[in-house]
Amino acid sequence: MNWDEFAHWGQQISKWAAAYHQTLSDRPVRAQTAPGAISAQLEPAPPETGQPMETIMADFERIVMPGITHWQHPRFFAYFPANAAPPSMLAEMLVTTIAAQCMLWQTSPAGTEVESVMVDWLRQALGLPTGMTGVIQDSASSATLSAVLTMRERATGFTGNREGLNAKGAFRIYCSDQVHSSIDRACWVAGIGQDNLVKLPTQGPTFAIDPDALEAAIQRDIAAGHVPAGIIAITGGTGVGACDDLVAVADIAQRHDLYTHLDAAWAGSAMICPEFRDPLWAGAERYDSIVFNPHKWLGAQFDCAIQFLKDATPQLNTLKIEPEYLKTSGAEVTNYSEWTIPLGRRFRALKIWFLLRSYGLDGLRARIRNHVAWANELAEKIGSIEGFEITTGPILSLFSFRCPGDDDMQQRLVDALNDDGRIYLTQGMFDGRKIIRLQVGQFDTTREDVLMAADVIRDVWGSLS
Ligand SMILES: *Cc1c(COP(=O)(O)O)cnc(C)c1O
């Protein structure tokens, strides 16, 4: 392909993208294909000769598009959002074009410097204190793994990387039973082990970790000769939006000199609105590490996870490695690959710059406020359907409900709704019961889209019962 052809197809694809978004609400939200249906249509072996773009694009429409679940659909209420605001998509096109590796300052000074400033813009936007720095990671899972490795390394007096972990005792990490599975996996990968991830019960309307149980668990472990290494708190758990009492957890961590990580992957975006910070965000400034994903609710296209660090030194002491070929001569500069596990890194900061400048914080706040308000309205509407019960929340824009009947009935309703295609939502487990989970957060959703969910649910329920 030459660059003139590239320019032509670039224009075609931009037009396709706009039309896709403009007609998205006519498509079923969840892909309506059976397993294997897409792969069966692909040639089993690669072509020996090149094919024209017309053919490739036509096959893309014919084969690929039917197998897409539309995350940008205005009636996507499943999981959490994965918003891609148009200015952020445009920035990604530029990033893809330049295709720079931003592992070191000198491998693209603008990559590093825009990143430092964007992390600081977001620090201010979330009401976090001056002095906190940070880095953009690919995912919250990677940020959490970095924090767990730092907890482990710090608990060994920074000798683990060199000596290994043999005979250093059982490192213990504490969290509530509402944490995301990425915390479990970080503990597996870090060699902590699932059995040493101590999950404690929750209490109250936000399902916060029980501080007395946390304190007691740490004391029990110390008495048993274990090595407490860190605490992971959550603001906005994945299941039902659980939020810990950050002050209570930070007090306990301080008492025992434990490293703290706060997982706010989803709910962090809402903290650009000052009214949501009290009480959910009170104490966040005391955490050693905080992760939030602008690629969820805020509108910066995947991948974009911000890890804020109160002091970057412990994480650098854990992850930094500097072979000769990566040394930068001369000035003191930031090399972000030393802050993370992968060496290579994309220019992720550009889409934040485009996004924040294009909408301003006020434009983004207006969306999040609407989502929270509409989620509350919707919960009320669903709660008033005969026999339906709101089981949790809303916490910010996430709530859960049950229809009449047993757990199987909940699953039947979820499947029927997703087969219907007008809305998309998913099930979860809470308190030993199956629940139906619903979050509002798609960037372009309207009040009408959101409230329509109640009508669709009533309608589909009527056809089932
Ligand atoms: C989505 C989510 C994660 C995982 O995020 P990735 O960026 O996909 O790794 C972790 N924690 C919470 C609370 C989440 O909502």
XYZ file of C-alpha atoms and ligand atoms in Angstrom:
480
model
C 0.000 0.000 0.000
C 1.378 3.405 -0.901
C 0.670 6.571 1.091
C -1.859 7.926 -1.410
C -3.893 4.767 -1.035
C -3.434 5.047 2.711
C -4.860 8.591 2.653
C -7.849 7.386 0.638
C -8.601 4.501 2.987
C -7.993 6.666 6.010
C -10.795 8.944 4.807
C -13.062 6.011 4.036
C -12.536 4.574 7.467
C -13.156 7.909 9.227
C -16.460 8.167 7.375
C -17.271 4.588 8.268
C -16.483 5.349 11.929
C -18.809 8.345 12.086
C -21.621 6.432 10.367
C -21.105 3.489 12.710
C -21.572 5.689 15.739
C -24.518 7.540 14.246
C -26.442 4.312 13.616
C -25.202 2.299 16.553
C -28.425 2.368 18.537
C -30.166 0.387 15.763
C -27.893 -2.612 16.290
C -28.331 -5.308 18.944
C -25.931 -4.450 21.757
C -24.526 -7.927 22.339
C -23.250 -9.924 19.366
C -25.917 -12.419 18.326
C -23.520 -15.061 16.955
C -22.878 -18.650 17.996
C -19.371 -19.767 19.074
C -17.250 -20.658 16.009
C -19.458 -18.766 13.545
C -16.842 -16.105 12.824
C -13.748 -18.296 12.636
C -15.586 -20.640 10.234
C -15.760 -17.793 7.713
C -12.029 -16.991 7.763
C -9.660 -18.631 5.296
C -7.829 -21.404 7.149
C -4.409 -20.383 5.704
C -2.814 -16.971 4.990
C -2.956 -15.686 1.387
C 0.196 -16.068 -0.741
C -0.558 -12.919 -2.742
C -1.810 -9.509 -1.674
C -5.482 -8.633 -1.883
C -7.120 -5.271 -2.593
C -8.383 -3.152 0.317
C -11.901 -3.157 -1.184
C -12.083 -6.908 -0.620
C -10.572 -6.705 2.833
C -12.992 -3.961 3.917
C -15.974 -5.801 2.469
C -15.012 -8.924 4.409
C -14.560 -6.837 7.529
C -18.179 -5.665 7.244
C -19.493 -9.091 6.287
C -17.517 -11.353 8.644
C -16.211 -9.300 11.537
C -18.947 -6.787 12.314
C -21.664 -9.352 13.097
C -19.309 -10.757 15.737
C -18.903 -7.482 17.603
C -20.530 -6.628 20.915
C -21.020 -2.882 20.773
C -19.328 -1.362 23.791
C -20.039 2.142 22.483
C -23.762 1.434 22.190
C -25.815 3.931 24.213
C -27.713 1.061 25.872
C -24.637 -0.855 27.022
C -25.303 -1.414 30.745
C -23.087 -4.478 31.293
C -19.730 -4.750 33.130
C -18.293 -1.228 33.220
C -18.122 1.219 30.309
C -15.127 1.297 27.955
C -15.731 4.740 26.550
C -13.928 6.072 23.490
C -14.797 9.736 23.081
C -14.204 11.014 19.533
C -11.287 13.365 20.386
C -9.562 10.494 22.151
C -10.039 8.288 19.078
C -8.508 11.007 16.909
C -5.510 11.227 19.235
C -5.119 7.450 18.983
C -5.032 7.734 15.186
C -2.122 10.165 15.534
C -0.399 7.897 18.043
C -0.821 4.949 15.697
C 0.600 7.013 12.869
C 3.674 8.190 14.751
C 4.020 4.749 16.381
C 6.746 5.831 18.766
C 8.007 3.661 21.620
C 7.909 5.867 24.703
C 9.952 3.681 27.025
C 12.637 6.273 27.764
C 12.576 10.053 27.768
C 14.940 10.161 24.793
C 12.956 7.652 22.743
C 10.300 10.390 22.490
C 10.667 13.317 24.888
C 7.105 14.505 24.166
C 5.722 11.085 25.155
C 7.254 11.346 28.617
C 6.628 15.033 29.176
C 2.989 15.025 28.050
C 2.496 11.965 30.268
C 3.928 13.694 33.344
C 1.709 16.709 32.830
C -1.421 14.632 32.087
C -0.916 12.549 35.221
C -0.687 15.827 37.090
C -3.812 17.271 35.422
C -5.713 14.161 36.479
C -4.251 14.316 39.976
C -5.714 17.806 40.274
C -8.987 16.722 38.654
C -9.426 13.971 41.263
C -8.610 16.272 44.178
C -5.366 14.507 45.097
C -2.536 16.408 46.787
C 0.458 18.091 45.194
C 3.526 15.890 45.199
C 1.753 12.738 44.063
C 3.257 11.635 40.778
C 2.369 8.658 38.637
C 2.542 6.753 35.432
C 0.136 5.573 32.742
C -0.173 1.788 32.582
C -2.035 -0.399 30.106
C -4.532 -1.673 32.659
C -5.514 -1.569 36.295
C -4.331 -5.174 36.512
C -0.780 -4.091 35.638
C -0.882 -1.188 38.092
C -2.118 -3.479 40.858
C 0.550 -6.055 40.055
C 3.204 -3.304 40.251
C 1.845 -2.259 43.651
C 1.721 -5.829 44.959
C 5.307 -6.435 43.815
C 6.288 -3.237 45.601
C 4.536 -4.438 48.772
C 6.428 -7.714 48.571
C 9.791 -6.152 47.830
C 9.385 -3.562 50.570
C 8.466 -6.316 53.060
C 11.796 -8.036 52.285
C 13.736 -4.804 52.903
C 14.248 -4.664 49.115
C 16.270 -7.880 49.021
C 13.726 -10.139 47.280
C 14.637 -9.288 43.693
C 18.237 -10.290 44.360
C 17.916 -13.184 46.769
C 14.570 -14.636 45.793
C 11.834 -15.326 48.287
C 13.059 -18.570 49.815
C 12.667 -18.678 53.568
C 11.472 -15.091 53.836
C 8.192 -16.097 55.485
C 4.596 -15.800 54.358
C 3.817 -12.319 53.078
C 0.241 -11.343 53.827
C -1.913 -8.902 51.886
C -5.325 -7.751 53.116
C -8.449 -6.648 51.311
C -12.215 -7.049 51.461
C -14.158 -9.872 49.847
C -15.379 -7.371 47.227
C -12.099 -6.890 45.332
C -11.664 -7.484 41.624
C -10.072 -10.739 40.422
C -7.005 -8.755 39.285
C -6.009 -8.547 42.960
C -6.063 -12.350 43.265
C -4.036 -12.709 40.094
C -1.494 -10.108 41.179
C -0.970 -12.153 44.352
C -0.588 -15.378 42.367
C 1.933 -13.866 39.975
C 3.862 -12.093 42.722
C 4.380 -15.390 44.532
C 2.290 -14.253 47.506
C -0.225 -17.047 46.917
C -4.001 -17.039 47.168
C -3.862 -18.381 50.736
C -1.930 -15.303 51.831
C -4.432 -12.869 50.353
C -6.624 -12.333 53.380
C -10.165 -11.371 52.373
C -12.274 -9.798 55.068
C -16.018 -9.293 55.378
C -17.767 -6.021 54.585
C -20.429 -3.960 56.312
C -22.736 -0.990 55.871
C -24.492 0.521 52.859
C -21.291 0.774 50.771
C -20.055 -2.728 51.654
C -16.883 -1.401 53.295
C -14.239 -3.672 54.775
C -14.813 -4.288 58.496
C -11.910 -2.378 60.124
C -12.039 -4.421 63.331
C -11.748 -7.641 61.347
C -8.820 -6.129 59.413
C -6.982 -5.093 62.560
C -7.599 -8.479 64.164
C -6.357 -10.357 61.090
C -3.108 -8.381 61.021
C -2.506 -8.964 64.714
C -3.229 -12.658 64.365
C -0.757 -12.903 61.485
C 1.983 -11.075 63.375
C 1.475 -13.421 66.326
C 1.729 -16.375 63.937
C 5.054 -15.128 62.560
C 3.717 -14.058 59.169
C 4.875 -10.896 57.414
C 2.076 -8.377 56.712
C 3.054 -6.568 53.499
C 0.182 -4.378 52.384
C -3.494 -3.524 52.204
C -5.577 -3.102 49.056
C -8.638 -0.889 49.447
C -11.383 -0.305 46.910
C -13.510 2.599 45.803
C -16.156 1.163 43.510
C -15.811 -2.620 43.463
C -16.768 -4.435 40.296
C -19.602 -6.549 41.669
C -21.820 -4.015 43.394
C -19.606 -0.899 43.667
C -18.264 -1.554 47.178
C -16.367 1.383 48.711
C -14.101 0.995 51.715
C -13.768 3.554 54.481
C -10.427 4.881 53.232
C -9.609 6.730 56.436
C -10.185 3.684 58.648
C -8.051 1.488 56.372
C -5.262 4.082 56.113
C -5.183 4.398 59.921
C -4.657 0.657 60.286
C -1.989 0.623 57.566
C -0.163 3.455 59.253
C -0.256 1.706 62.623
C 1.420 -1.370 61.091
C 3.633 0.415 58.535
C 1.945 -1.324 55.605
C 2.074 -0.231 51.970
C -1.356 0.699 50.609
C -2.908 0.424 47.165
C -6.351 1.789 46.267
C -8.273 0.234 43.385
C -10.613 2.870 41.953
C -10.437 1.524 38.401
C -14.061 2.386 37.624
C -15.181 4.891 40.261
C -12.056 7.053 40.099
C -13.488 8.903 37.095
C -16.472 10.073 39.163
C -14.086 11.845 41.538
C -13.709 14.683 39.049
C -17.051 15.738 40.571
C -16.323 17.138 44.052
C -19.760 16.130 45.373
C -18.962 12.417 44.951
C -15.748 12.654 46.986
C -17.508 12.979 50.308
C -17.398 10.463 51.875
C -16.286 7.936 49.213
C -12.927 9.542 48.435
C -12.062 10.958 51.874
C -8.605 9.665 52.798
C -7.565 8.720 49.236
C -4.657 11.144 49.537
C -3.093 8.853 52.146
C -2.617 5.896 49.790
C 0.830 4.963 48.502
C -0.598 3.838 45.164
C -3.957 4.532 43.491
C -5.193 3.162 40.191
C -8.035 4.540 38.103
C -8.923 3.844 34.484
C -9.751 6.844 32.304
C -10.479 4.101 29.754
C -13.614 3.133 31.620
C -15.930 5.980 32.507
C -13.954 9.111 31.605
C -13.772 8.653 27.831
C -10.098 8.026 27.070
C -10.070 5.068 24.778
C -8.573 1.778 26.010
C -5.829 1.371 27.089
C -5.272 3.978 29.750
C -4.857 3.237 33.455
C -3.378 5.917 35.708
C -1.349 4.772 38.668
C -0.771 7.622 41.107
C 2.131 7.196 43.525
C 2.672 9.163 46.724
C 6.357 8.384 46.462
C 7.616 6.626 43.343
C 10.830 5.420 45.028
C 9.606 2.065 46.425
C 8.108 1.087 43.052
C 11.274 2.185 41.236
C 13.340 0.192 43.713
C 11.153 -2.777 42.837
C 10.927 -2.505 39.060
C 13.783 -0.384 37.757
C 16.483 -2.154 35.801
C 19.000 -0.311 33.677
C 21.174 -2.335 31.343
C 23.799 -0.380 29.402
C 21.717 -0.141 26.219
C 18.943 1.670 28.088
C 21.142 4.247 29.803
C 20.498 7.889 28.947
C 23.561 10.079 29.073
C 23.417 13.606 30.389
C 20.429 15.248 31.983
C 18.219 13.876 34.759
C 15.123 12.644 32.994
C 12.122 10.429 33.736
C 12.162 7.028 32.034
C 8.684 5.653 32.577
C 9.574 2.087 31.614
C 11.417 1.944 34.947
C 8.077 2.423 36.738
C 6.296 -0.514 35.108
C 6.761 -4.143 34.135
C 6.759 -3.876 30.301
C 9.632 -2.048 28.658
C 7.872 -0.894 25.494
C 5.121 1.639 25.951
C 2.632 3.468 23.797
C 2.083 7.212 23.782
C -1.038 6.974 25.935
C -1.028 10.518 27.257
C -1.998 12.165 23.986
C -5.615 10.980 24.133
C -5.979 12.410 27.643
C -4.681 15.740 26.423
C -7.157 15.762 23.522
C -10.037 14.561 25.699
C -9.569 17.040 28.547
C -9.036 19.985 26.216
C -11.933 19.118 23.976
C -14.600 18.743 26.695
C -13.016 20.485 29.636
C -13.546 18.968 33.063
C -16.990 20.566 33.125
C -18.093 18.714 30.019
C -16.950 15.401 31.476
C -18.490 16.157 34.885
C -21.844 16.858 33.235
C -21.826 13.388 31.690
C -20.920 11.599 34.911
C -23.516 13.566 36.904
C -26.164 12.661 34.357
C -25.207 8.991 34.491
C -25.512 8.929 38.279
C -28.842 10.782 38.244
C -30.293 8.576 35.494
C -29.104 5.396 37.232
C -31.056 6.496 40.299
C -34.176 7.192 38.226
C -33.845 3.858 36.480
C -33.405 1.954 39.742
C -36.630 3.489 40.970
C -38.453 2.458 37.792
C -37.133 -1.108 37.911
C -37.862 -1.353 41.637
C -41.492 -0.502 40.913
C -41.992 -3.405 38.486
C -44.257 -5.915 40.227
C -42.183 -8.329 42.310
C -38.808 -6.798 41.382
C -36.379 -5.890 44.125
C -33.372 -3.526 44.095
C -30.698 -5.624 45.809
C -27.791 -3.132 46.056
C -27.137 0.538 45.401
C -27.181 2.618 43.429
C -23.575 3.332 44.367
C -22.669 6.104 41.914
C -24.224 4.722 38.701
C -24.194 0.994 39.555
C -27.027 -0.978 41.112
C -28.344 -4.514 41.084
C -31.795 -6.051 41.164
C -33.666 -9.346 41.117
C -36.803 -10.411 39.367
C -39.231 -12.759 41.141
C -37.996 -16.359 41.260
C -34.826 -18.290 42.027
C -31.254 -17.846 40.748
C -32.020 -19.723 37.524
C -34.807 -17.280 36.810
C -32.373 -14.349 37.143
C -30.103 -15.966 34.569
C -33.039 -16.687 32.271
C -34.033 -13.035 32.362
C -30.456 -11.850 31.680
C -30.111 -14.232 28.726
C -33.509 -13.275 27.329
C -32.673 -9.570 27.609
C -29.353 -10.000 25.844
C -30.924 -12.140 23.131
C -33.539 -9.411 22.650
C -30.628 -7.056 21.945
C -32.106 -3.663 22.862
C -30.066 -3.512 26.057
C -27.103 -5.432 27.439
C -26.464 -6.312 31.056
C -24.817 -9.053 33.095
C -25.385 -11.119 36.200
C -23.337 -11.261 39.388
C -23.331 -12.883 42.799
C -23.943 -11.011 46.007
C -24.504 -12.416 49.472
C -24.811 -15.895 48.025
C -27.596 -14.922 45.606
C -27.550 -14.261 41.897
C -28.223 -10.630 41.049
C -28.654 -8.698 37.828
C -26.175 -5.859 37.598
C -26.706 -2.622 35.740
C -24.408 0.379 35.332
C -24.990 3.587 33.419
C -21.885 5.132 31.889
C -21.744 5.050 28.109
C -20.386 8.361 26.892
C -23.253 9.268 24.547
C -26.150 7.648 26.341
C -29.243 9.783 26.879
C -31.852 9.813 29.630
C -34.236 8.267 27.129
C -31.831 5.364 26.430
C -31.409 4.753 30.141
C -35.067 4.869 31.104
C -35.941 2.684 28.137
C -34.094 -0.135 29.943
C -36.962 -0.392 32.440
C -39.506 -0.755 29.621
C -37.412 -3.410 27.908
C -37.025 -5.316 31.181
C -40.780 -5.186 31.879
C -41.483 -6.255 28.335
C -39.044 -9.191 28.215
C -40.030 -10.279 31.726
C -43.648 -10.326 30.577
C -42.786 -12.721 27.769
C -40.969 -15.040 30.208
C -43.389 -15.199 33.106
C -12.168 -3.065 35.563
C -11.600 -3.204 36.915
C -10.322 -3.735 37.103
C -9.489 -4.295 35.971
O -9.180 -3.318 35.067
P -8.205 -3.630 33.818
O -7.768 -2.264 33.431
O -9.054 -4.293 32.815
O -7.106 -4.478 34.294
C -9.824 -3.773 38.387
N -10.539 -3.322 39.429
C -11.784 -2.823 39.299
C -12.517 -2.333 40.488
C -12.348 -2.748 38.031
O -13.571 -2.250 37.886
